[in-house]
PDB file of C-alpha atoms in Angstrom:
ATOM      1  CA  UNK G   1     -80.939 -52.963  -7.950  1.00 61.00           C
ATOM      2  CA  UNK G   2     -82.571 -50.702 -10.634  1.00 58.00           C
ATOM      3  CA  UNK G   3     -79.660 -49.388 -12.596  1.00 62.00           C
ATOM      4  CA  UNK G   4     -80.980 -45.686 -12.772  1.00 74.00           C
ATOM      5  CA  UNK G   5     -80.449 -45.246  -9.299  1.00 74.00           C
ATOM      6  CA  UNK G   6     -77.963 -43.847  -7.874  1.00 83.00           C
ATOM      7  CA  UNK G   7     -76.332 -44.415  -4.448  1.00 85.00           C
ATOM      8  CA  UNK G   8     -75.086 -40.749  -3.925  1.00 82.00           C
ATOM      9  CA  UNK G   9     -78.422 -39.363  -3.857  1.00 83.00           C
ATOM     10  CA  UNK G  10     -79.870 -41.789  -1.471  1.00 91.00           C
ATOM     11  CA  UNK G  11     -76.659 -42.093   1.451  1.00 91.00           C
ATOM     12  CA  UNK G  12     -76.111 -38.785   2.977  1.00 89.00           C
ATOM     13  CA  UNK G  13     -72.888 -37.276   2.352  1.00 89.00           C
ATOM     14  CA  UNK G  14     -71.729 -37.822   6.415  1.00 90.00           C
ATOM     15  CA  UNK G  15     -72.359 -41.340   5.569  1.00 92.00           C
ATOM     16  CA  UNK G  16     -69.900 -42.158   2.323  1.00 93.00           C
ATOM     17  CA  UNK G  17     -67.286 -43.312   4.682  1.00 93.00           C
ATOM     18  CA  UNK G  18     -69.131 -45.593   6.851  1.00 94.00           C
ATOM     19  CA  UNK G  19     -70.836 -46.992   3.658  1.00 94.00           C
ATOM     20  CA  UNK G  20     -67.650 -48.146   2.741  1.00 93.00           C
ATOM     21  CA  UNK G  21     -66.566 -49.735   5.975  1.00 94.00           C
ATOM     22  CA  UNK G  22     -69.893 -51.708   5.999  1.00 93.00           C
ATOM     23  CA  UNK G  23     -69.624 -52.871   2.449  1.00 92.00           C
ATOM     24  CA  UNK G  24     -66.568 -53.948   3.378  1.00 92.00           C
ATOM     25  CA  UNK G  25     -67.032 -55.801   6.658  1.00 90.00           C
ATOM     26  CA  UNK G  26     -65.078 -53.423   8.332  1.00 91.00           C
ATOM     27  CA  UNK G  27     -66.336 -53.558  11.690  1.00 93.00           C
ATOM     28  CA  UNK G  28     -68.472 -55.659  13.858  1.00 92.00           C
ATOM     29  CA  UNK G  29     -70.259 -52.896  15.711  1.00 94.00           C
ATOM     30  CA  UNK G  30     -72.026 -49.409  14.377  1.00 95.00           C
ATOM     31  CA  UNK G  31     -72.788 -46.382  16.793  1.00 95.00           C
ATOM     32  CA  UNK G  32     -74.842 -43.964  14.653  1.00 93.00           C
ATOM     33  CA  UNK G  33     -76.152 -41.245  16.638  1.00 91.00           C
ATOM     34  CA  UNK G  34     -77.814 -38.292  15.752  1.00 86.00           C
ATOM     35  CA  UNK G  35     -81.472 -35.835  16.299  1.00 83.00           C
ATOM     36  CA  UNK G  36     -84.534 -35.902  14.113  1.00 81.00           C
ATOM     37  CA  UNK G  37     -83.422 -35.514  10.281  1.00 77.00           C
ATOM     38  CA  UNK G  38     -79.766 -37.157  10.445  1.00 85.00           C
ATOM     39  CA  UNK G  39     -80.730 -40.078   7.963  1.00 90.00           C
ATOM     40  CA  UNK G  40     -79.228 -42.479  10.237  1.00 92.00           C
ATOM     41  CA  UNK G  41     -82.750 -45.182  10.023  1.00 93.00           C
ATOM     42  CA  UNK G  42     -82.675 -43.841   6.160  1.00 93.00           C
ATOM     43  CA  UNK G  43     -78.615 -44.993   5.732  1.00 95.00           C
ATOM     44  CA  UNK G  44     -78.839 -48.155   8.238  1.00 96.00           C
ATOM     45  CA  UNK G  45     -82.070 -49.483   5.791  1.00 96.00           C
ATOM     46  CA  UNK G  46     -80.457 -48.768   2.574  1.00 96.00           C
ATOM     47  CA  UNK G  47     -77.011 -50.255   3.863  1.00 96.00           C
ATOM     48  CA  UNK G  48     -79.148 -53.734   5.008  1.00 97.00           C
ATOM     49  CA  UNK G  49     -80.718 -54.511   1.718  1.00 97.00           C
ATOM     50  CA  UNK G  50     -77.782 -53.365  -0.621  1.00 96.00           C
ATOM     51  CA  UNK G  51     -75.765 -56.009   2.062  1.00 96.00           C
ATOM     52  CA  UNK G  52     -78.760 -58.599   1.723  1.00 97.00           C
ATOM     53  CA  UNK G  53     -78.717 -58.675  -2.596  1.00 96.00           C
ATOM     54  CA  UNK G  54     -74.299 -58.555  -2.083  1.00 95.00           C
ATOM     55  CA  UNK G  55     -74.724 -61.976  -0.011  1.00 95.00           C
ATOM     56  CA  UNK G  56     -77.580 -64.200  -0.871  1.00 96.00           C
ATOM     57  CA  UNK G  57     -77.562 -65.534   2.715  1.00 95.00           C
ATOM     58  CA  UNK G  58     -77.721 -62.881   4.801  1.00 95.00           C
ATOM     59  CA  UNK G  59     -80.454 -61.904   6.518  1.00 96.00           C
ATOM     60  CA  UNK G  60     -81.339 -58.927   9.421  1.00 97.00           C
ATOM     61  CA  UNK G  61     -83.340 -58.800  12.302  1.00 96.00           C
ATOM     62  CA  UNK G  62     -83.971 -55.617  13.687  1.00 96.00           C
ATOM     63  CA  UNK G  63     -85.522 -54.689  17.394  1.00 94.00           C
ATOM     64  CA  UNK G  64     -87.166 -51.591  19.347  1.00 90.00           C
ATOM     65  CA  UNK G  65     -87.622 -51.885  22.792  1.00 88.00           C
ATOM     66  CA  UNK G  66     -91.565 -51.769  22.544  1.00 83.00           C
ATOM     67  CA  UNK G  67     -92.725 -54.460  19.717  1.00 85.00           C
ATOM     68  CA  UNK G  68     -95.836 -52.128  19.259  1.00 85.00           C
ATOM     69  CA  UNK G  69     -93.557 -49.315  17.551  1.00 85.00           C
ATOM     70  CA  UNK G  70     -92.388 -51.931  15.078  1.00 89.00           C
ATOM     71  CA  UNK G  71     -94.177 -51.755  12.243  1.00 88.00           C
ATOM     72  CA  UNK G  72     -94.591 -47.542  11.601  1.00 88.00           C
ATOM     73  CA  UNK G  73     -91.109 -47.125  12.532  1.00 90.00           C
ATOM     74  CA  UNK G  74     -88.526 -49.674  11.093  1.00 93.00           C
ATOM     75  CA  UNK G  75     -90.496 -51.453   9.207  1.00 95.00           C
ATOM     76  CA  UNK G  76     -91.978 -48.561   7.341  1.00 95.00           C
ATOM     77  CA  UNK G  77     -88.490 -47.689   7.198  1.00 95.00           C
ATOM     78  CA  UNK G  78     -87.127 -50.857   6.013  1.00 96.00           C
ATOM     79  CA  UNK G  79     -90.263 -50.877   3.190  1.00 97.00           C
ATOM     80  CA  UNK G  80     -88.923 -47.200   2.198  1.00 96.00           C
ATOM     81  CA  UNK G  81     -84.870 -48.260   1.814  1.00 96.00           C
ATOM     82  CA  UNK G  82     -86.291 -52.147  -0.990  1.00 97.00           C
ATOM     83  CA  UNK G  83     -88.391 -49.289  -2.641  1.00 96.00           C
ATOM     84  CA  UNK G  84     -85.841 -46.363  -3.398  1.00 95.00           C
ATOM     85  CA  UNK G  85     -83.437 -49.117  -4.799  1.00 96.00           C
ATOM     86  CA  UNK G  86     -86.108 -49.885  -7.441  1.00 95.00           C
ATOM     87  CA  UNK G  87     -86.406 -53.470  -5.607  1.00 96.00           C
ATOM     88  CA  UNK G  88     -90.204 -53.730  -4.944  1.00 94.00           C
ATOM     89  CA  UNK G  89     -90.847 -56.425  -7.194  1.00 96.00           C
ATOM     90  CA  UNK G  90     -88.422 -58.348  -5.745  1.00 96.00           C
ATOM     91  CA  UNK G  91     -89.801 -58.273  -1.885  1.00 98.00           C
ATOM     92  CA  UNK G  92     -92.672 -59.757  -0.159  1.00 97.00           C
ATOM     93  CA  UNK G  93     -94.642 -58.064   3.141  1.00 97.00           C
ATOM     94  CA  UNK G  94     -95.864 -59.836   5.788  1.00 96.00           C
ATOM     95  CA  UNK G  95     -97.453 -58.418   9.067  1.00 94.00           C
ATOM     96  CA  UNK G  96     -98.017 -61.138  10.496  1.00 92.00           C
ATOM     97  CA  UNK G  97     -95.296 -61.968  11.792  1.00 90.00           C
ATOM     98  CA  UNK G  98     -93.975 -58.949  10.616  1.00 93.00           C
ATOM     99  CA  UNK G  99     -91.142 -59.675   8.136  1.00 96.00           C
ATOM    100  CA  UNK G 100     -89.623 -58.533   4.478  1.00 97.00           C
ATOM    101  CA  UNK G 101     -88.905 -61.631   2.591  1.00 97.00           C
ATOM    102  CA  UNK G 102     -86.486 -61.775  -0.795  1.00 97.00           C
ATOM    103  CA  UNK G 103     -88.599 -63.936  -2.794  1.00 97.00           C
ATOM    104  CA  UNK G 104     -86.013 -65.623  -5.067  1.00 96.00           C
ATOM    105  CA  UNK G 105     -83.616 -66.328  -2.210  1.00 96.00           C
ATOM    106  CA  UNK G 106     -85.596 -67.034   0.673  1.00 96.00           C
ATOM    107  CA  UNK G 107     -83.559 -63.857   2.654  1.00 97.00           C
ATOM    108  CA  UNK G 108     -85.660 -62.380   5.769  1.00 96.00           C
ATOM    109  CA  UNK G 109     -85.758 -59.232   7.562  1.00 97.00           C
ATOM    110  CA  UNK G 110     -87.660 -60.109  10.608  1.00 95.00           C
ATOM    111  CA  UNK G 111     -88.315 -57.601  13.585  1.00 94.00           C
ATOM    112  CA  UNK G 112     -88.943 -57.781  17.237  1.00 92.00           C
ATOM    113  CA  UNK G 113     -89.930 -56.219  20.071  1.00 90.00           C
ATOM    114  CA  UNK G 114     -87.441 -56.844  23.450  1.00 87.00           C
ATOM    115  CA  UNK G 115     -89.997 -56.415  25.677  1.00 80.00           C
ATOM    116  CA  UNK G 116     -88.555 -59.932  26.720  1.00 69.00           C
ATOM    117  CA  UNK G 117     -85.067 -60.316  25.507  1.00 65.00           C
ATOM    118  CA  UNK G 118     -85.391 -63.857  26.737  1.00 64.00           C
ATOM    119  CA  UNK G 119     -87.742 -65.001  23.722  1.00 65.00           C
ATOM    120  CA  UNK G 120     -84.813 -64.033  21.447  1.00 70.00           C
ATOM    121  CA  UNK G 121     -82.674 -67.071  22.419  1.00 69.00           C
ATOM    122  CA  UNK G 122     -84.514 -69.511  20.422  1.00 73.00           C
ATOM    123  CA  UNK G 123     -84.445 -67.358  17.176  1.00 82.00           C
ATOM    124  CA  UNK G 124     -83.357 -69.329  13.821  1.00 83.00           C
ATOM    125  CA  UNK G 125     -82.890 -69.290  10.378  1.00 89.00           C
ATOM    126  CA  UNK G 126     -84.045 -72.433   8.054  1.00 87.00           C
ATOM    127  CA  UNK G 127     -81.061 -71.203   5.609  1.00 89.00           C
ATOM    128  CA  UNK G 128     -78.342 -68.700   5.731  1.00 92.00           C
ATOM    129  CA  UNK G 129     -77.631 -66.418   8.484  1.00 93.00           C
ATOM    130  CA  UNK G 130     -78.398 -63.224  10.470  1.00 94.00           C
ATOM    131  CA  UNK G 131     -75.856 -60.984   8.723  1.00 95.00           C
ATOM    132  CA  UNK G 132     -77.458 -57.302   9.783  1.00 96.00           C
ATOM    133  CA  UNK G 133     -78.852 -56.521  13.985  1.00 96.00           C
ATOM    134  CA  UNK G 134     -80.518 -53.401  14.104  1.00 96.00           C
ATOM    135  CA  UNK G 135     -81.294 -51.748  17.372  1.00 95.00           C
ATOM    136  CA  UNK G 136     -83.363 -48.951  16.600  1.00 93.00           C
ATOM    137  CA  UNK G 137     -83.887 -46.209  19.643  1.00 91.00           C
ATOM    138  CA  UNK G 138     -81.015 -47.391  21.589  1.00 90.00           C
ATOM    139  CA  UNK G 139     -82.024 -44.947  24.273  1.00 87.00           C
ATOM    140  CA  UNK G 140     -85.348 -46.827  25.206  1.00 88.00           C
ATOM    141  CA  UNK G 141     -83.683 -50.461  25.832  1.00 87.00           C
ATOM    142  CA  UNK G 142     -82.903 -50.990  29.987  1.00 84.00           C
ATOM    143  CA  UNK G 143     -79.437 -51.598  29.433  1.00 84.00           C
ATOM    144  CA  UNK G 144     -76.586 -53.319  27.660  1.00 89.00           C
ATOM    145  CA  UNK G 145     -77.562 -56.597  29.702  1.00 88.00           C
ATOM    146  CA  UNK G 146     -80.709 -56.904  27.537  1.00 86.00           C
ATOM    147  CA  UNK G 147     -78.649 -55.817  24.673  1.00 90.00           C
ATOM    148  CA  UNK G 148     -75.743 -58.483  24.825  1.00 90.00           C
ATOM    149  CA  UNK G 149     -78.547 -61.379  25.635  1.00 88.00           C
ATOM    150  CA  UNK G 150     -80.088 -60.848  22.405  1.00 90.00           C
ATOM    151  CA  UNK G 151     -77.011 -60.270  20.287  1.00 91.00           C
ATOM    152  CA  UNK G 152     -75.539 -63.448  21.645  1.00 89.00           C
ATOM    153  CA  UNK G 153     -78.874 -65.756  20.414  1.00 88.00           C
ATOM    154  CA  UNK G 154     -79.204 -64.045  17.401  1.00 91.00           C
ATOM    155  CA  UNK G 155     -75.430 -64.558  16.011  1.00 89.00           C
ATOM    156  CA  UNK G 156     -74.801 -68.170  17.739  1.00 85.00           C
ATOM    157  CA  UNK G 157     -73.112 -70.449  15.514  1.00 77.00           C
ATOM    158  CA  UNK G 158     -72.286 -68.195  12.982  1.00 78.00           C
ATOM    159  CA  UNK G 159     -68.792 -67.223  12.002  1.00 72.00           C
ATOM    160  CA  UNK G 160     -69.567 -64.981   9.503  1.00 73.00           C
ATOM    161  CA  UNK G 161     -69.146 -61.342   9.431  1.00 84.00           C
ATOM    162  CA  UNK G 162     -71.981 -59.521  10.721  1.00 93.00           C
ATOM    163  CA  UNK G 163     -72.549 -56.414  11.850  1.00 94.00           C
ATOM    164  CA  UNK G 164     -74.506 -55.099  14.838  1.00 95.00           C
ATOM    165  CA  UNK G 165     -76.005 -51.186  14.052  1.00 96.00           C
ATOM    166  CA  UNK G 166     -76.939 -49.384  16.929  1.00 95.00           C
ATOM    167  CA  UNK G 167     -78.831 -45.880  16.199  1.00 93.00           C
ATOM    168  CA  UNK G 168     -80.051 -43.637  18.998  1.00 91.00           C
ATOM    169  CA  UNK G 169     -81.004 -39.771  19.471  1.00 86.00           C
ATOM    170  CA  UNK G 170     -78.047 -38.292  21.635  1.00 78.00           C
ATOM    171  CA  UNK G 171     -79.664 -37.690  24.931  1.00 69.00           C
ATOM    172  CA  UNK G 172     -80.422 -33.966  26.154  1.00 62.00           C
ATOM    173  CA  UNK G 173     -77.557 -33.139  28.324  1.00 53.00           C
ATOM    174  CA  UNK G 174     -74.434 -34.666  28.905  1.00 52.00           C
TER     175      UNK G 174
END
């Protein structure tokens, strides 16, 4: 991480504590909810790749519901978080398949549509481990069903820490 930057200015104030608890494996599961403008994508990026150079075998995979809204959503978003750490140099873009790659360790960030939840259960690694799930836009997934199938292929046979984020607008009324 460039040395002239400075986590305080990037996390959002709300988010100190929760920074915290994710650096320190606190919890398995994340519920960040919030409207347009909460920096909850902004915090969940930033707290993926600070995680990814802290463990040289973690990786993330991160979903929408529709695999067309991937790539100027989350990955845009993802893109933003490696280049306000002063990391660029250090990351490789693909968009097909649409991935991040750390180039000296190998480390992915891979994302997916769940149009078909079922095509997640052969998902694998070569090395290390999916440390970070993202569901972006909780709100647009069917249900938890779809939800649990995919968390369960993507952290088989690993029992390290990892942490599940799920961010979602609150919904209208109650």
């Amino acid at each position: 991480m460039d040395e002239t930057v400075r986590l305080s200015a990037l996390i959002a104030p709300a988010y100190h504590g929760l920074h915290n608890d994710l650096k320190a494996g606190g919890h398995a599961e994340y519920w960040l909810k919030g409207g347009r403008g909460s920096a909850k994508s902004s915090f969940i990026s930033l707290e993926i790749i600070l995680g990814m150079m802290r463990d040289p075998r973690a990786s993330a995979i991160v979903y929408r519901k529709v695999a067309a809204t991937l790539r100027e959503s989350v990955y845009e978003q993802m893109i933003w978080a490696v280049e306000q750490l002063g990391l660029g140099e250090r990351f490789r873009y693909r968009l097909s398949p649409l991935e991040i790659e750390r180039m000296d360790t190998g480390q992915r960030i891979m994302f997916r549509g769940a149009d078909d939840p079922g095509k997640s259960k052969s998902i694998k690694l070569a090395r290390g481990y999916f440390r970070y799930l993202w569901f972006e836009e909780l709100s647009e997934f069917d249900g938890m069903e779809d939800v649990r199938t995919i968390r369960a292929s993507v952290f088989r046979g690993t029992d390290a820490r990892c942490a599940t984020l799920f961010s979602y607008n609150p919904p209208k009324s109650a």
